[in-house]
mmCIF file of C-alpha atoms in Angstrom:
data_model
loop_
_atom_site.group_PDB
_atom_site.id
_atom_site.type_symbol
_atom_site.label_atom_id
_atom_site.label_comp_id
_atom_site.label_asym_id
_atom_site.label_seq_id
_atom_site.Cartn_x
_atom_site.Cartn_y
_atom_site.Cartn_z
ATOM 1 C CA MET A 1495 -24.777 -92.924 -21.559
ATOM 2 C CA ASP A 1496 -24.214 -89.496 -21.456
ATOM 3 C CA ALA A 1497 -22.339 -88.122 -24.316
ATOM 4 C CA PRO A 1498 -19.269 -86.227 -23.317
ATOM 5 C CA GLN A 1499 -20.155 -82.636 -23.080
ATOM 6 C CA GLU A 1500 -18.315 -80.349 -25.271
ATOM 7 C CA PRO A 1501 -16.794 -77.480 -23.428
ATOM 8 C CA ILE A 1502 -18.863 -74.395 -23.798
ATOM 9 C CA PRO A 1503 -16.745 -71.789 -25.391
ATOM 10 C CA GLU A 1504 -16.341 -68.710 -23.233
ATOM 11 C CA ALA A 1505 -18.453 -65.959 -24.455
ATOM 12 C CA THR A 1506 -16.339 -63.257 -25.845
ATOM 13 C CA PRO A 1507 -17.738 -59.965 -24.827
ATOM 14 C CA ILE A 1508 -18.920 -57.895 -27.632
ATOM 15 C CA ILE A 1509 -17.564 -54.413 -27.167
ATOM 16 C CA ASP A 1510 -19.433 -51.668 -28.775
ATOM 17 C CA PRO A 1511 -16.912 -49.321 -30.433
ATOM 18 C CA ARG A 1512 -18.929 -46.360 -29.187
ATOM 19 C CA ILE A 1513 -18.209 -47.402 -25.595
ATOM 20 C CA VAL A 1514 -14.477 -47.487 -26.315
ATOM 21 C CA VAL A 1515 -14.647 -44.009 -27.843
ATOM 22 C CA LEU A 1516 -16.646 -42.680 -24.901
ATOM 23 C CA GLU A 1517 -14.333 -44.254 -22.299
ATOM 24 C CA THR A 1518 -11.339 -42.728 -24.068
ATOM 25 C CA GLU A 1519 -13.059 -39.350 -24.106
ATOM 26 C CA VAL A 1520 -13.922 -39.630 -20.378
ATOM 27 C CA ALA A 1521 -10.279 -40.420 -19.564
ATOM 28 C CA ARG A 1522 -9.098 -37.475 -21.658
ATOM 29 C CA LEU A 1523 -11.564 -35.094 -20.009
ATOM 30 C CA ARG A 1524 -10.712 -36.370 -16.517
ATOM 31 C CA ASP A 1525 -7.029 -35.707 -17.231
ATOM 32 C CA ALA A 1526 -7.840 -32.231 -18.563
ATOM 33 C CA VAL A 1527 -9.850 -31.398 -15.419
ATOM 34 C CA LEU A 1528 -7.040 -32.595 -13.139
ATOM 35 C CA ARG A 1529 -4.501 -30.518 -15.075
ATOM 36 C CA ALA A 1530 -6.755 -27.453 -14.929
ATOM 37 C CA GLN A 1531 -7.177 -27.875 -11.166
ATOM 38 C CA ALA A 1532 -3.412 -28.199 -10.709
ATOM 39 C CA ASP A 1533 -2.835 -25.104 -12.871
ATOM 40 C CA GLN A 1534 -5.382 -23.148 -10.833
ATOM 41 C CA GLN A 1535 -3.744 -24.179 -7.552
ATOM 42 C CA ASN A 1536 -0.300 -23.237 -8.879
ATOM 43 C CA GLN A 1537 -1.616 -19.892 -10.078
ATOM 44 C CA ALA A 1538 -3.213 -19.224 -6.671
ATOM 45 C CA ARG A 1539 0.111 -20.005 -4.948
ATOM 46 C CA ARG A 1540 1.990 -17.705 -7.357
ATOM 47 C CA HIS A 1541 -0.582 -14.956 -6.797
ATOM 48 C CA GLN A 1542 -0.263 -15.304 -3.011
ATOM 49 C CA ARG A 1543 3.546 -15.197 -3.234
ATOM 50 C CA ASP A 1544 3.349 -12.110 -5.481
ATOM 51 C CA LEU A 1545 1.032 -10.383 -2.984
ATOM 52 C CA VAL A 1546 3.457 -11.100 -0.145
ATOM 53 C CA ASP A 1547 6.330 -9.680 -2.211
ATOM 54 C CA LEU A 1548 4.261 -6.643 -3.196
ATOM 55 C CA ARG A 1549 3.445 -5.863 0.433
ATOM 56 C CA LYS A 1550 7.010 -6.544 1.487
ATOM 57 C CA PHE A 1551 8.600 -4.231 -1.072
ATOM 58 C CA ALA A 1552 5.827 -1.692 -1.802
ATOM 59 C CA ALA A 1553 7.655 1.064 0.064
ATOM 60 C CA SER A 1554 10.913 0.565 -1.846
ATOM 61 C CA PRO A 1555 10.505 3.538 -4.229
ATOM 62 C CA VAL A 1556 9.639 5.873 -1.348
ATOM 63 C CA ILE A 1557 12.507 4.604 0.780
ATOM 64 C CA GLU A 1558 14.951 5.016 -2.100
ATOM 65 C CA ASP A 1559 13.773 8.601 -2.590
ATOM 66 C CA ILE A 1560 14.136 9.611 1.070
ATOM 67 C CA LEU A 1561 17.575 8.061 1.577
ATOM 68 C CA PRO A 1562 19.372 11.221 0.341
ATOM 69 C CA ALA A 1563 17.492 13.265 2.957
ATOM 70 C CA LEU A 1564 18.476 10.746 5.606
ATOM 71 C CA ASP A 1565 22.090 11.112 4.488
ATOM 72 C CA SER A 1566 21.766 14.900 4.774
ATOM 73 C CA LEU A 1567 20.370 14.584 8.293
ATOM 74 C CA ARG A 1568 23.280 12.353 9.298
ATOM 75 C CA ILE A 1569 25.762 14.834 7.850
ATOM 76 C CA GLY A 1570 23.925 17.650 9.639
ATOM 77 C CA LEU A 1571 24.180 15.838 12.958
ATOM 78 C CA GLU A 1572 27.880 15.239 12.423
ATOM 79 C CA SER A 1573 28.484 18.872 11.502
ATOM 80 C CA ALA A 1574 26.397 20.076 14.459
ATOM 81 C CA SER A 1575 28.981 18.636 16.805
ATOM 82 C CA THR A 1576 31.844 20.418 15.019
ATOM 83 C CA GLN A 1577 30.170 23.646 13.808
ATOM 84 C CA ALA A 1578 30.246 26.699 15.980
ATOM 85 C CA SER A 1579 27.514 28.370 13.941
ATOM 86 C CA ALA A 1580 23.965 27.372 14.755
ATOM 87 C CA ALA A 1581 22.886 29.052 11.523
ATOM 88 C CA ALA A 1582 24.974 26.631 9.443
ATOM 89 C CA VAL A 1583 23.441 23.663 11.250
ATOM 90 C CA ALA A 1584 19.934 25.091 10.825
ATOM 91 C CA THR A 1585 20.583 25.578 7.106
ATOM 92 C CA GLY A 1586 21.694 21.953 6.775
ATOM 93 C CA PHE A 1587 18.591 20.685 8.534
ATOM 94 C CA ALA A 1588 16.359 22.949 6.429
ATOM 95 C CA MET A 1589 17.903 21.425 3.301
ATOM 96 C CA ALA A 1590 17.264 17.902 4.612
ATOM 97 C CA VAL A 1591 13.633 18.758 5.403
ATOM 98 C CA GLN A 1592 13.226 20.160 1.887
ATOM 99 C CA GLN A 1593 14.702 16.961 0.399
ATOM 100 C CA LEU A 1594 12.245 14.872 2.429
ATOM 101 C CA ARG A 1595 9.273 17.015 1.396
ATOM 102 C CA SER A 1596 10.299 16.829 -2.249
ATOM 103 C CA ALA A 1597 10.801 13.049 -2.168
ATOM 104 C CA LEU A 1598 7.500 12.419 -0.408
ATOM 105 C CA SER A 1599 5.608 14.876 -2.597
ATOM 106 C CA SER A 1600 6.776 12.964 -5.674
ATOM 107 C CA HIS A 1601 4.862 9.994 -4.230
ATOM 108 C CA GLY A 1602 1.642 11.956 -3.671
ATOM 109 C CA LEU A 1603 2.146 13.246 -0.112
ATOM 110 C CA ILE A 1604 0.829 16.797 0.278
ATOM 111 C CA GLU A 1605 0.791 18.981 3.379
ATOM 112 C CA VAL A 1606 -2.685 20.142 4.433
ATOM 113 C CA GLU A 1607 -3.007 23.929 4.203
ATOM 114 C CA ALA A 1608 -4.367 25.468 7.372
ATOM 115 C CA ALA A 1609 -2.803 28.744 8.588
ATOM 116 C CA GLY A 1610 -5.186 31.671 8.108
ATOM 117 C CA LEU A 1611 -7.919 29.522 6.552
ATOM 118 C CA VAL A 1612 -11.395 28.860 7.922
ATOM 119 C CA PHE A 1613 -11.302 25.853 10.262
ATOM 120 C CA ASP A 1614 -12.362 22.716 8.356
ATOM 121 C CA PRO A 1615 -13.106 19.739 10.641
ATOM 122 C CA ALA A 1616 -12.595 17.373 7.701
ATOM 123 C CA ARG A 1617 -8.946 18.486 7.378
ATOM 124 C CA HIS A 1618 -8.095 20.202 10.673
ATOM 125 C CA GLU A 1619 -8.094 19.130 14.320
ATOM 126 C CA ALA A 1620 -8.673 21.959 16.819
ATOM 127 C CA LEU A 1621 -6.124 21.564 19.612
ATOM 128 C CA SER A 1622 -6.906 24.883 21.290
ATOM 129 C CA GLN A 1623 -8.466 28.309 20.822
ATOM 130 C CA GLU A 1624 -7.109 31.775 21.380
ATOM 131 C CA ALA A 1625 -8.189 35.351 20.853
ATOM 132 C CA SER A 1626 -7.018 37.071 17.682
ATOM 133 C CA ASP A 1627 -7.410 40.678 16.633
ATOM 134 C CA VAL A 1628 -6.145 39.768 13.154
ATOM 135 C CA LEU A 1629 -8.200 36.692 12.220
ATOM 136 C CA PRO A 1630 -11.969 36.342 12.588
ATOM 137 C CA GLU A 1631 -13.549 33.734 14.810
ATOM 138 C CA GLY A 1632 -13.276 30.228 13.334
ATOM 139 C CA ASN A 1633 -10.073 30.829 11.364
ATOM 140 C CA VAL A 1634 -6.838 28.966 12.007
ATOM 141 C CA VAL A 1635 -4.394 31.166 13.947
ATOM 142 C CA ARG A 1636 -1.441 28.769 13.687
ATOM 143 C CA VAL A 1637 -0.523 25.179 12.964
ATOM 144 C CA LEU A 1638 0.933 23.118 15.820
ATOM 145 C CA ARG A 1639 1.239 19.873 13.866
ATOM 146 C CA SER A 1640 1.249 19.525 10.087
ATOM 147 C CA GLY A 1641 -1.528 17.549 8.473
ATOM 148 C CA TRP A 1642 -0.877 15.282 5.503
ATOM 149 C CA MET A 1643 -2.808 13.890 2.549
ATOM 150 C CA LEU A 1644 -1.727 11.015 0.330
ATOM 151 C CA ASN A 1645 -3.313 11.037 -3.125
ATOM 152 C CA ASP A 1646 -6.498 12.798 -1.952
ATOM 153 C CA ARG A 1647 -6.797 10.700 1.230
ATOM 154 C CA LEU A 1648 -6.301 12.391 4.588
ATOM 155 C CA LEU A 1649 -3.580 10.596 6.546
ATOM 156 C CA ARG A 1650 -3.499 13.002 9.467
ATOM 157 C CA PRO A 1651 -5.424 16.231 10.075
ATOM 158 C CA ALA A 1652 -3.488 19.411 10.803
ATOM 159 C CA GLY A 1653 -3.421 20.156 14.539
ATOM 160 C CA VAL A 1654 -4.383 23.827 14.782
ATOM 161 C CA VAL A 1655 -5.150 26.721 17.097
ATOM 162 C CA VAL A 1656 -8.492 28.325 16.177
ATOM 163 C CA SER A 1657 -9.368 32.005 16.629
ATOM 164 C CA LYS A 1658 -12.037 32.966 19.181
ATOM 165 C CA GLY A 1659 -12.196 36.404 17.624
ATOM 166 C CA PRO A 1660 -10.914 39.661 19.130
ATOM 167 C CA ALA A 1661 -9.884 39.732 22.789
ATOM 168 C CA ALA A 1662 -12.594 41.165 25.009
#
């Protein structure tokens, strides 16, 4: 007869302690990578939001500086309707223009010099020509539209009338 078989004991797996250490290290590194990726994504979102805010409010200092000139213009318009003297109104507007120039100049805006100078196509735009007994050919007789530079960058060339030389 067959002898009753003894149950075979289940083999208990032998776990190498190095495997446990390595699996723990892999889990720790995986978690660190996931956290780093999440931090990077959050930082990218913050950076994008900051860029939007920067673009949205970049003009704030300039706007704040020109508001007094805007107030002066409003006051000038109001006084123009009640003032009999055109000179008083002109003086008020001249003051407002000076306030605007001062505010904008404090932010790097500079008017392009042109009148009487040699025509410079990099800074001037010739709108017409006329004879001049005073200025030589190629010099700017007068400025029709001011040109402007912002921190050494030309925003708009000065629109000028250029001398053709003496009248024939």
